[in-house]
Amino acid sequence: MYSDKNTLISVGLKITPQRIAVMEALHKLKSHPSAEMIISFIQKSHPHIAVGTIYKVLDLFVAKGIIRKVMTDKGVMRYDSVLDKHHHLYCSESGEIIDYVDEELDVLLKDYFERKKVTGFSIEEINLHLIGSYNKKKKE
Amino acid sequence: MYSDKNTLISVGLKITPQRIAVMEALHKLKSHPSAEMIISFIQKSHPHIAVGTIYKVLDLFVAKGIIRKVMTDKGVMRYDSVLDKHHHLYCSESGEIIDYVDEELDVLLKDYFERKKVTGFSIEEINLHLIGSYNKKKKE
DNA sequence: TCTTAGATAAGAATAATTCTCATATAAGAA
DNA sequence: TTCTTATATGAGAATTATTCTTATCTAAGA
């Protein structure tokens, strides 16, 4: 797997301490962190890195395809450093967002949309969002 | 189908002109409007309704289950007045969000997750988000 | 018509993100 | 190794989006 520096080089970006710090934060905060979580994390070890810089670097990484923005209905930006095809579990209790990977599911959805052909709409991506909660099994 | 007033009454809310205006806006702006779109729409005909009131009424409607928040990766709140089970098409060009309804898809997903049983995670809702674009067919 | 619990207006406050521009610096050239 | 310069960053102001506060208004039951 690429190192952080190699990733930057591979997309034509200069290696700066601030960018390395952001990438580290994204990898260590595994749970699709919000901008605020990333900022807090970074400022613990790099208190001099400006908030504006972090936002700018995050936007740059999204633009370069190094990370992706995550959909939420909370009105805050969250980020995903895992680029491989996956879906998300949204814990309605904790707010946690967990990756869900299953190739069978991907095939199922792909087949369905090849059959169904949503008229006039060219599909680029299919994301499944599962809302639920951990552990407390509903007794239905 | 319920009228706006009946909807309010059915969830124990008083009928106020501001609430009626918000409901009208939600029904007329069919495309999962952002808070800003709703505010702009309402202030054309009700310039005296305060922005804070609109936000408060929207939150109240979400809390009462009259409308729902829509997931986006844009960091702004958008709302959905259609409560029936459906999925969304996200147009990556226009930003438009369109409802997608297909019972077969719902059955497919339900069956899949009954077989798969995501360990320790109690599913409340399954939402499919299709990202793509209209009309310009990709020549693959 | 009166009463009052709850709703709203207005704008201040907060939170999240973007912008500006002087200064710093990564990295290629010499 | 030093120099150069195109690009990056810091700092905080500005903007945008949303929430809070509280005096006043009002929906609807009595």
Short mmCIF file of N, CA and C (backbone and C1' of nucleotides) in Angstrom, two decimals, chain B residues 16 18-19 48-50 53, chain C residues 5-11:
data_model
loop_
_atom_site.label_atom_id
_atom_site.label_comp_id
_atom_site.label_asym_id
_atom_site.label_seq_id
_atom_site.Cartn_x
_atom_site.Cartn_y
_atom_site.Cartn_z
N THR B 16 -50.39 27.36 12.50
CA THR B 16 -50.00 28.77 12.43
C THR B 16 -49.69 29.09 10.98
N GLN B 18 -47.20 30.45 9.72
CA GLN B 18 -45.81 30.15 9.41
C GLN B 18 -45.64 28.66 9.07
N ARG B 19 -46.30 27.85 9.82
CA ARG B 19 -46.18 26.39 9.59
C ARG B 19 -46.83 26.00 8.27
N HIS B 48 -42.27 38.67 6.15
CA HIS B 48 -42.16 38.91 7.58
C HIS B 48 -41.83 37.66 8.39
N ILE B 49 -41.91 36.50 7.75
CA ILE B 49 -41.57 35.28 8.51
C ILE B 49 -40.07 35.21 8.72
N ALA B 50 -39.69 35.09 9.97
CA ALA B 50 -38.26 35.13 10.32
C ALA B 50 -37.54 33.85 9.90
N THR B 53 -37.51 31.33 12.57
CA THR B 53 -38.79 30.61 12.66
C THR B 53 -38.84 29.45 11.68
P DA C 5 -50.31 29.06 31.28
"O5'" DA C 5 -49.90 27.80 30.38
"C5'" DA C 5 -50.94 27.05 29.73
"C4'" DA C 5 -50.51 26.68 28.33
"C3'" DA C 5 -49.05 26.22 28.22
"O3'" DA C 5 -49.03 25.16 27.26
"C1'" DA C 5 -49.34 28.17 26.90
P DG C 6 -47.66 24.45 26.88
"O5'" DG C 6 -47.31 25.08 25.47
"C5'" DG C 6 -48.30 25.03 24.46
"C4'" DG C 6 -47.94 25.98 23.36
"C3'" DG C 6 -46.54 25.78 22.77
"O3'" DG C 6 -46.75 25.68 21.36
"C1'" DG C 6 -46.91 28.05 23.24
P DA C 7 -45.59 25.58 20.35
"O5'" DA C 7 -45.66 27.00 19.65
"C5'" DA C 7 -46.86 27.40 19.00
"C4'" DA C 7 -46.60 28.64 18.17
"C3'" DA C 7 -45.33 28.56 17.33
"O3'" DA C 7 -45.63 29.06 16.04
"C1'" DA C 7 -45.20 30.40 18.84
P DT C 8 -44.48 29.22 14.94
"O5'" DT C 8 -44.06 30.75 15.09
"C5'" DT C 8 -45.06 31.76 14.95
"C4'" DT C 8 -44.42 33.11 15.18
"C3'" DT C 8 -43.18 33.35 14.33
"O3'" DT C 8 -43.44 34.47 13.50
"C1'" DT C 8 -42.81 33.95 16.62
P DA C 9 -42.36 35.00 12.45
"O5'" DA C 9 -41.75 36.25 13.23
"C5'" DA C 9 -42.61 37.26 13.70
"C4'" DA C 9 -41.77 38.41 14.26
"C3'" DA C 9 -40.66 38.88 13.33
"O3'" DA C 9 -40.60 40.30 13.48
"C1'" DA C 9 -39.72 38.01 15.34
P DA C 10 -39.86 41.19 12.38
"O5'" DA C 10 -38.43 41.38 13.04
"C5'" DA C 10 -38.34 41.97 14.32
"C4'" DA C 10 -36.95 41.76 14.86
"C3'" DA C 10 -35.84 41.89 13.82
"O3'" DA C 10 -35.03 42.99 14.22
"C1'" DA C 10 -35.53 39.99 15.21
P DG C 11 -33.89 43.59 13.27
"O5'" DG C 11 -32.59 43.06 14.04
"C5'" DG C 11 -32.55 43.13 15.44
"C4'" DG C 11 -31.64 42.04 15.96
"C3'" DG C 11 -30.32 41.92 15.18
"O3'" DG C 11 -29.30 41.64 16.11
"C1'" DG C 11 -31.28 39.86 15.44
#
